Amino acid sequence: MDYSSLPNDPDHPVGTSPWQSSPQPNHQDFGPSEPGGAPSSPLAKHSASHTDSSPQQSEDGSGHDGLDIRQGRTQDISTPAEESGPQVAPDRARGPPANGAGVQEQQRYQHPHYPQQNRYQSGTPYQQQNQQQSRSTIPSRYHTGARTNQRQNLPQYKLQAKITGLERTGRKDPVLRFDVHTNLPKFRTTQFRDVGRTHSEFAKLADHLISANPEAFVPALPPSLTSAGVGTAEDEARVKASMQRWLNYVCGNDVLMRDEEMVFFVESDSGYSPVIRMKQPATGVRRKVIKQFAPPPDDTPELHDARPIVKQFYLGTMETGQKVDRVVKCRRALGLAESDLGVKLGQMHVQETHPGLASAYRKLGKIIQTTGDYHAAQGTAEATTLGDPLNYHSSDAFIVKETLTNRHILLRDLISAQQATRSKLAAADRLKASSSVRREKVDEAISALDEARSHETYLGNKTQRVTANLLHEKRRWFPRTAADLRTSIREYVLREIEAERRTLAILESVRPDVRNIDASGGLSRL
């Protein structure tokens, strides 16, 4: 094809080059030169062949076409002073220009946007490789650190809450006081002082977060009282510490901290009630029926294997907590029985005529009564250090298990949406293949197909988001739960050791009185 016959080709315009006004860098290095010492140019051999045998044809027999192509190129890259037409070929046949002109000429030829350069350039593969390397290094001049700095300068949103007080009136719902500091744009200001919310309002917020955020493991809300006893210093300290941990996790979660209800919970002036009421995807009998079926196909084995483990942990902690409660009841009953025994034993010194034995009855009764009190306190410590954490982790694991169940329900909905889309598409294909088609049926089929596809797309995106977030949540929940349980077991063991040592010390204190019962030394070996 004769390219010179296309003067108005938009891809190869004839006339002044659009690059001639661009600033040319003073770059002298164009890769290694040829052995002859001449600068490597993509059109060097074409220029030489045109000078030596311009009337002759090229090797492929298209000499005139090649001449027209070279002339067209020369016109493309020439300056207004060089647009005199006939002297273009002789000028190029003279050889490479000197110094700056040659550099500019070679830069024009080597420009990555030069049209059809790779098709007609000649030279060894080594030269072509050098030219490709030189082209690949050109865009590196425009790589700056602005984009990296922009990513680093993105605001890091945070929401921090600190429990400052606990107001309790008897066994009524306690009021928790806390301060909030945030830089989230949804809040009216950055600091909120002395915000007061009851424990039941915290429970409403927790229920909403569980229902509205299926992609997050919302921790179970700690109870408003502990086994340490209402009104005790230990009970207040434990309630404040557990609520602080709950707030730290909720406010530190990227998903939960951006929930709309967090703004209403903090900024509400007169109490709090959820503005947006969400429900679980399936409740009651339907949820029980869904759980009876096998889990749907899951392409995330980590989450697929996590639910049975969480369920076993939930059942294990629940059963262990129940057994600990039985031990605590028995321990408290033992304490009461020992206290009663101490009282009865102490009353026996009245009718005892032997002075040493009467003194031993009196002191031993007091020691046994004190031991009973120690055992009752030990039962309370067992319930506080081990029973309460096990019950809490049981409820927390139940929430995690139900969250994973909600993901299975979401997967089932996605599979149903995909089947609905396929059925709508098949109906549209049948309608297209039918001989008599009514316009109303066509519109109805198209709208139904579009609706099914949009619903499938929505469920697919939601499933991907939920799966990705739950993976991160699962990897954080397992270590956090294990660390909390280790801390609870350690505290339980320390309290048990302390209680047993105290009981042993109080029993050791009655040894001299028992020895003094027999003046002849018959009980001296005790």
Coordinates of N, CA, C and O in Angstrom, one line a residue, residues 181-315:
H181 N -13.2 10.0 72.4 CA -12.4 10.8 71.5 C -12.3 10.2 70.1 O -12.1 9.0 70.0
T182 N -12.6 11.0 69.1 CA -12.7 10.4 67.7 C -12.3 11.5 66.7 O -12.4 12.7 67.0
N183 N -11.9 11.1 65.5 CA -11.7 12.0 64.4 C -12.6 11.6 63.2 O -12.3 12.0 62.1
L184 N -13.6 10.7 63.5 CA -14.5 10.4 62.4 C -15.4 11.5 62.0 O -15.9 12.3 62.8
P185 N -15.5 11.7 60.7 CA -16.3 12.9 60.2 C -17.8 12.9 60.6 O -18.4 13.9 60.5
K186 N -18.3 11.7 60.9 CA -19.8 11.7 61.2 C -20.1 12.3 62.5 O -21.3 12.6 62.7
F187 N -19.2 12.4 63.4 CA -19.5 12.9 64.7 C -19.5 14.5 64.7 O -18.8 15.1 63.9
R188 N -20.3 15.1 65.6 CA -20.4 16.5 65.6 C -19.1 17.2 66.1 O -18.7 18.2 65.6
T189 N -18.4 16.5 67.0 CA -17.1 17.1 67.5 C -16.2 15.9 67.8 O -16.5 14.7 67.6
T190 N -15.0 16.2 68.2 CA -14.0 15.2 68.4 C -14.0 14.6 69.8 O -13.4 13.6 70.0
Q191 N -14.5 15.3 70.8 CA -14.5 14.9 72.2 C -15.9 14.9 72.8 O -16.6 15.9 72.6
F192 N -16.2 13.9 73.6 CA -17.4 13.9 74.3 C -17.1 13.5 75.8 O -16.5 12.4 76.0
R193 N -17.4 14.3 76.7 CA -17.1 14.1 78.1 C -18.3 13.6 78.9 O -19.4 14.0 78.7
D194 N -18.0 12.6 79.8 CA -19.0 12.2 80.8 C -20.3 11.7 80.2 O -21.4 12.2 80.5
V195 N -20.2 10.8 79.2 CA -21.4 10.2 78.5 C -21.9 9.1 79.4 O -21.1 8.2 79.9
G196 N -23.1 9.1 79.8 CA -23.7 8.1 80.6 C -24.7 7.2 79.9 O -25.6 7.7 79.3
R197 N -24.5 5.9 80.0 CA -25.4 5.0 79.4 C -25.6 3.8 80.3 O -24.6 3.3 81.0
T198 N -26.8 3.3 80.4 CA -27.1 2.2 81.3 C -26.6 0.9 80.6 O -26.3 0.8 79.4
H199 N -26.5 -0.2 81.4 CA -26.1 -1.4 80.8 C -27.1 -2.0 79.8 O -26.7 -2.6 78.8
S200 N -28.3 -1.8 80.0 CA -29.3 -2.2 79.0 C -29.2 -1.5 77.7 O -29.5 -2.1 76.6
E201 N -28.8 -0.2 77.7 CA -28.6 0.5 76.5 C -27.3 -0.1 75.7 O -27.3 -0.1 74.5
F202 N -26.3 -0.5 76.5 CA -25.2 -1.1 75.9 C -25.7 -2.4 75.2 O -25.2 -2.8 74.1
A203 N -26.6 -3.1 75.9 CA -27.1 -4.4 75.3 C -27.9 -4.1 74.0 O -27.7 -4.9 73.1
K204 N -28.6 -3.1 74.0 CA -29.3 -2.7 72.7 C -28.3 -2.4 71.6 O -28.5 -2.9 70.4
L205 N -27.3 -1.7 71.9 CA -26.2 -1.4 70.9 C -25.6 -2.7 70.4 O -25.3 -2.9 69.2
A206 N -25.3 -3.6 71.3 CA -24.6 -4.9 71.0 C -25.5 -5.7 70.1 O -25.1 -6.3 69.1
D207 N -26.8 -5.8 70.4 CA -27.8 -6.5 69.5 C -27.8 -5.9 68.1 O -27.9 -6.7 67.1
H208 N -27.8 -4.6 68.1 CA -27.9 -4.0 66.7 C -26.6 -4.3 65.9 O -26.7 -4.6 64.7
L209 N -25.5 -4.2 66.6 CA -24.2 -4.4 65.9 C -24.1 -5.8 65.4 O -23.6 -6.1 64.3
I210 N -24.6 -6.8 66.1 CA -24.6 -8.2 65.7 C -25.5 -8.4 64.5 O -25.1 -9.1 63.5
S211 N -26.7 -7.7 64.5 CA -27.6 -7.9 63.4 C -27.2 -7.1 62.1 O -27.4 -7.6 61.0
A212 N -26.6 -6.0 62.3 CA -26.4 -5.1 61.2 C -25.0 -5.3 60.5 O -24.7 -4.8 59.5
N213 N -24.1 -6.1 61.2 CA -22.8 -6.3 60.7 C -22.5 -7.8 60.6 O -21.8 -8.3 61.5
P214 N -22.9 -8.4 59.5 CA -22.6 -9.9 59.4 C -21.2 -10.2 59.1 O -20.8 -11.3 59.2
E215 N -20.4 -9.2 58.8 CA -19.0 -9.4 58.4 C -18.1 -9.2 59.6 O -16.8 -9.1 59.4
A216 N -18.6 -9.0 60.8 CA -17.8 -8.8 62.0 C -18.2 -9.7 63.1 O -19.4 -10.0 63.3
F217 N -17.2 -10.1 64.0 CA -17.5 -10.9 65.2 C -17.7 -9.9 66.3 O -16.7 -9.4 66.9
V218 N -18.9 -9.5 66.6 CA -19.2 -8.6 67.7 C -19.0 -9.4 69.0 O -19.7 -10.4 69.3
P219 N -18.1 -8.9 69.9 CA -18.0 -9.7 71.2 C -19.2 -9.6 72.1 O -20.0 -8.6 72.0
A220 N -19.4 -10.6 72.9 CA -20.5 -10.7 73.8 C -20.4 -9.6 74.8 O -19.3 -9.3 75.3
L221 N -21.5 -9.0 75.2 CA -21.5 -7.9 76.2 C -21.3 -8.5 77.6 O -22.0 -9.4 77.9
P222 N -20.3 -8.1 78.3 CA -20.1 -8.6 79.7 C -21.4 -8.3 80.6 O -22.1 -7.4 80.4
P223 N -21.6 -9.2 81.6 CA -22.8 -9.0 82.4 C -22.6 -7.7 83.3 O -21.5 -7.3 83.5
S224 N -23.7 -7.2 83.8 CA -23.6 -6.0 84.7 C -23.2 -6.3 86.1 O -22.9 -5.4 86.8
L225 N -23.1 -7.6 86.5 CA -22.6 -7.9 87.8 C -21.9 -9.2 87.7 O -22.0 -10.0 86.8
T226 N -21.0 -9.5 88.7 CA -20.2 -10.7 88.7 C -20.5 -11.5 89.9 O -21.3 -11.1 90.8
S227 N -19.8 -12.6 90.0 CA -20.0 -13.5 91.2 C -19.3 -13.0 92.4 O -19.5 -13.6 93.5
A228 N -18.6 -11.9 92.3 CA -17.9 -11.4 93.4 C -18.8 -10.8 94.4 O -18.5 -10.6 95.6
G229 N -20.0 -10.4 94.0 CA -21.0 -9.8 94.9 C -21.3 -8.4 94.5 O -20.3 -7.6 94.3
V230 N -22.5 -8.0 94.5 CA -22.9 -6.6 94.1 C -22.4 -5.7 95.3 O -22.6 -5.9 96.4
G231 N -21.8 -4.6 94.8 CA -21.4 -3.6 95.8 C -19.9 -3.8 96.3 O -19.4 -2.9 96.9
T232 N -19.3 -4.9 96.0 CA -17.9 -5.1 96.4 C -17.0 -4.3 95.5 O -17.3 -4.0 94.3
A233 N -15.8 -4.1 96.0 CA -14.8 -3.4 95.2 C -14.3 -4.3 94.0 O -14.1 -3.8 92.9
E234 N -14.2 -5.6 94.2 CA -13.8 -6.5 93.2 C -14.9 -6.5 92.1 O -14.5 -6.5 90.9
D235 N -16.1 -6.5 92.4 CA -17.2 -6.5 91.4 C -17.1 -5.3 90.6 O -17.2 -5.3 89.3
E236 N -17.0 -4.1 91.2 CA -16.9 -2.9 90.4 C -15.7 -2.8 89.5 O -15.8 -2.4 88.3
A237 N -14.6 -3.3 90.0 CA -13.3 -3.3 89.2 C -13.5 -4.2 88.0 O -13.1 -3.9 86.9
R238 N -14.1 -5.4 88.2 CA -14.2 -6.4 87.1 C -15.2 -5.9 86.1 O -15.0 -6.1 84.9
V239 N -16.3 -5.3 86.5 CA -17.3 -4.8 85.6 C -16.7 -3.7 84.7 O -16.8 -3.7 83.5
K240 N -16.0 -2.8 85.3 CA -15.4 -1.7 84.6 C -14.3 -2.2 83.6 O -14.2 -1.8 82.5
A241 N -13.5 -3.2 84.1 CA -12.4 -3.7 83.2 C -13.0 -4.5 82.0 O -12.6 -4.3 80.9
S242 N -14.1 -5.3 82.3 CA -14.7 -6.0 81.2 C -15.4 -5.1 80.2 O -15.3 -5.3 79.0
M243 N -16.1 -4.1 80.7 CA -16.7 -3.2 79.7 C -15.7 -2.3 79.0 O -15.9 -2.0 77.8
Q244 N -14.6 -2.1 79.6 CA -13.5 -1.3 78.9 C -12.9 -2.2 77.7 O -12.7 -1.7 76.6
R245 N -12.7 -3.5 78.0 CA -12.2 -4.4 76.9 C -13.3 -4.4 75.8 O -12.9 -4.5 74.6
W246 N -14.5 -4.5 76.2 CA -15.6 -4.6 75.1 C -15.6 -3.3 74.3 O -15.6 -3.4 73.0
L247 N -15.5 -2.1 74.9 CA -15.4 -0.9 74.2 C -14.2 -0.8 73.3 O -14.2 -0.3 72.2
N248 N -13.1 -1.2 73.8 CA -11.8 -1.2 73.1 C -11.9 -2.0 71.8 O -11.5 -1.5 70.7
Y249 N -12.5 -3.2 71.9 CA -12.7 -4.0 70.7 C -13.7 -3.4 69.7 O -13.4 -3.3 68.5
V250 N -14.8 -2.9 70.2 CA -15.8 -2.4 69.3 C -15.3 -1.1 68.6 O -15.5 -0.9 67.4
C251 N -14.7 -0.2 69.4 CA -14.2 1.1 68.9 C -13.0 0.9 68.0 O -12.7 1.7 67.2
G252 N -12.2 -0.2 68.2 CA -11.1 -0.5 67.4 C -11.3 -1.2 66.1 O -10.4 -1.4 65.3
N253 N -12.5 -1.7 65.9 CA -12.9 -2.5 64.7 C -13.3 -1.5 63.6 O -14.1 -0.6 63.8
D254 N -12.7 -1.7 62.4 CA -12.9 -0.7 61.3 C -14.3 -0.8 60.8 O -14.8 0.2 60.3
V255 N -15.0 -1.9 61.0 CA -16.4 -2.0 60.5 C -17.3 -1.5 61.5 O -18.3 -0.7 61.2
L256 N -17.2 -1.9 62.8 CA -18.1 -1.5 63.8 C -18.0 0.0 64.2 O -19.0 0.7 64.5
M257 N -16.8 0.6 64.1 CA -16.7 2.0 64.5 C -17.4 2.9 63.5 O -17.7 4.1 63.8
R258 N -17.6 2.5 62.2 CA -18.3 3.3 61.2 C -19.8 3.1 61.2 O -20.4 3.6 60.3
D259 N -20.3 2.3 62.1 CA -21.8 2.0 62.1 C -22.5 3.3 62.5 O -22.0 4.0 63.4
E260 N -23.6 3.6 61.9 CA -24.4 4.8 62.2 C -24.8 4.8 63.6 O -24.9 5.9 64.2
E261 N -25.1 3.7 64.2 CA -25.7 3.7 65.5 C -24.6 4.1 66.6 O -25.0 4.5 67.7
M262 N -23.3 4.0 66.2 CA -22.3 4.4 67.1 C -22.4 5.9 67.4 O -22.2 6.4 68.5
V263 N -22.7 6.6 66.3 CA -22.9 8.1 66.4 C -24.1 8.4 67.3 O -24.0 9.3 68.2
F264 N -25.2 7.7 67.1 CA -26.4 8.0 67.9 C -26.2 7.6 69.4 O -26.7 8.2 70.3
F265 N -25.4 6.5 69.6 CA -25.2 6.0 70.9 C -24.4 7.0 71.7 O -24.6 7.2 72.9
V266 N -23.4 7.7 71.1 CA -22.5 8.6 71.8 C -23.2 10.0 71.9 O -23.1 10.6 73.0
E267 N -23.9 10.4 70.9 CA -24.3 11.8 70.8 C -25.7 12.0 71.4 O -26.2 13.1 71.6
S268 N -26.4 10.9 71.7 CA -27.8 11.0 72.2 C -27.8 11.7 73.6 O -27.0 11.3 74.5
D269 N -28.7 12.6 73.8 CA -28.7 13.4 75.0 C -29.6 12.7 76.1 O -29.3 12.9 77.3
S270 N -30.6 12.1 75.7 CA -31.6 11.5 76.7 C -31.7 10.0 76.4 O -32.6 9.6 75.6
G271 N -30.8 9.2 76.9 CA -30.9 7.8 76.7 C -30.6 7.4 75.3 O -30.2 8.2 74.4
Y272 N -30.7 6.1 75.0 CA -30.4 5.6 73.7 C -31.4 4.5 73.4 O -31.7 3.6 74.2
S273 N -31.8 4.5 72.1 CA -32.6 3.4 71.6 C -32.3 3.3 70.1 O -32.1 4.3 69.4
P274 N -32.1 2.1 69.6 CA -31.6 1.9 68.2 C -32.6 2.6 67.2 O -33.8 2.4 67.3
V275 N -32.0 3.5 66.4 CA -32.8 4.1 65.3 C -33.1 3.2 64.2 O -34.2 3.1 63.6
I276 N -32.1 2.4 63.8 CA -32.3 1.4 62.7 C -32.4 0.0 63.4 O -31.4 -0.4 64.0
R277 N -33.5 -0.6 63.2 CA -33.7 -1.9 63.9 C -33.5 -3.0 62.8 O -34.2 -3.1 61.8
M278 N -32.5 -3.8 63.0 CA -32.1 -4.9 62.1 C -32.5 -6.2 62.8 O -32.5 -6.3 64.0
K279 N -32.7 -7.2 61.9 CA -33.1 -8.5 62.4 C -32.1 -9.5 61.7 O -31.5 -9.2 60.7
Q280 N -32.1 -10.7 62.3 CA -31.2 -11.8 61.8 C -31.9 -12.2 60.5 O -33.1 -12.1 60.2
P281 N -31.0 -12.8 59.6 CA -31.6 -13.2 58.3 C -32.6 -14.3 58.4 O -33.4 -14.5 57.6
A282 N -32.5 -15.1 59.5 CA -33.5 -16.2 59.7 C -33.6 -16.4 61.2 O -32.5 -16.5 61.9
T283 N -34.8 -16.5 61.7 CA -35.0 -16.7 63.1 C -36.0 -17.8 63.3 O -36.7 -18.2 62.4
G284 N -36.1 -18.3 64.6 CA -37.1 -19.2 64.9 C -37.0 -20.6 64.3 O -35.9 -21.1 64.2
V285 N -38.1 -21.1 63.8 CA -38.2 -22.4 63.3 C -37.4 -22.5 62.0 O -36.7 -23.5 61.7
R286 N -37.4 -21.5 61.2 CA -36.7 -21.5 59.9 C -35.2 -21.6 60.1 O -34.5 -22.4 59.4
R287 N -34.7 -20.9 61.1 CA -33.3 -21.1 61.4 C -32.9 -22.5 61.9 O -31.9 -23.0 61.5
K288 N -33.8 -23.0 62.7 CA -33.5 -24.4 63.2 C -33.5 -25.4 62.0 O -32.7 -26.3 62.0
V289 N -34.5 -25.2 61.1 CA -34.6 -26.1 59.9 C -33.3 -26.0 59.1 O -32.8 -27.0 58.6
I290 N -32.9 -24.7 58.8 CA -31.7 -24.5 58.0 C -30.5 -25.2 58.6 O -29.6 -25.7 57.9
K291 N -30.4 -25.1 59.9 CA -29.2 -25.8 60.6 C -29.2 -27.3 60.4 O -28.1 -27.9 60.6
Q292 N -30.3 -27.9 60.1 CA -30.4 -29.3 60.0 C -29.7 -29.8 58.7 O -29.3 -31.0 58.6
F293 N -29.7 -28.9 57.7 CA -29.1 -29.3 56.4 C -27.6 -29.2 56.5 O -27.0 -28.6 57.3
A294 N -27.0 -29.9 55.5 CA -25.5 -29.8 55.4 C -25.1 -28.4 54.9 O -25.9 -27.7 54.2
P295 N -24.0 -28.0 55.4 CA -23.5 -26.6 55.0 C -23.4 -26.5 53.5 O -23.0 -27.5 52.8
P296 N -23.6 -25.3 52.9 CA -23.5 -25.2 51.5 C -22.0 -25.2 51.0 O -21.1 -25.2 51.8
P297 N -21.8 -25.4 49.7 CA -20.4 -25.4 49.2 C -19.7 -24.1 49.5 O -20.2 -23.0 49.3
D298 N -18.5 -24.3 50.1 CA -17.8 -23.1 50.6 C -16.4 -23.2 50.0 O -15.7 -24.2 50.1
D299 N -16.0 -22.1 49.3 CA -14.6 -22.0 48.7 C -13.6 -21.5 49.7 O -12.5 -21.2 49.3
T300 N -14.0 -21.3 50.9 CA -13.0 -20.8 52.0 C -12.9 -21.9 53.0 O -13.7 -21.8 54.0
P301 N -12.0 -22.8 52.9 CA -11.9 -23.9 53.9 C -11.6 -23.4 55.3 O -12.0 -24.1 56.3
E302 N -10.9 -22.3 55.4 CA -10.6 -21.8 56.8 C -11.8 -21.4 57.6 O -11.9 -21.8 58.8
L303 N -12.8 -20.8 56.9 CA -14.1 -20.5 57.6 C -15.0 -21.7 57.7 O -15.7 -21.9 58.7
H304 N -14.9 -22.6 56.7 CA -15.7 -23.8 56.7 C -15.3 -24.7 57.9 O -16.1 -25.3 58.5
D305 N -14.0 -24.8 58.2 CA -13.5 -25.6 59.3 C -13.6 -24.9 60.6 O -13.6 -25.6 61.7
A306 N -13.8 -23.6 60.6 CA -13.8 -22.8 61.9 C -15.2 -23.0 62.6 O -15.2 -23.1 63.9
R307 N -16.3 -23.2 61.9 CA -17.6 -23.3 62.6 C -17.7 -24.5 63.5 O -18.1 -24.4 64.6
P308 N -17.3 -25.7 63.0 CA -17.3 -26.9 64.0 C -16.5 -26.7 65.2 O -16.8 -27.1 66.3
I309 N -15.3 -26.1 65.0 CA -14.4 -25.8 66.2 C -15.0 -24.9 67.1 O -15.0 -25.1 68.4
V310 N -15.6 -23.8 66.6 CA -16.3 -22.8 67.5 C -17.5 -23.4 68.2 O -17.7 -23.2 69.4
K311 N -18.2 -24.3 67.5 CA -19.3 -25.0 68.1 C -18.9 -25.9 69.3 O -19.5 -25.9 70.3
Q312 N -17.8 -26.6 69.0 CA -17.3 -27.5 70.1 C -16.8 -26.6 71.3 O -17.0 -27.0 72.4
F313 N -16.2 -25.5 71.0 CA -15.7 -24.7 72.1 C -16.9 -24.1 72.8 O -16.8 -24.0 74.1
Y314 N -17.9 -23.7 72.1 CA -19.1 -23.2 72.8 C -19.7 -24.2 73.7 O -20.1 -23.9 74.9
L315 N -19.9 -25.4 73.2 CA -20.5 -26.5 74.0 C -19.6 -26.8 75.2 O -20.1 -27.1 76.3

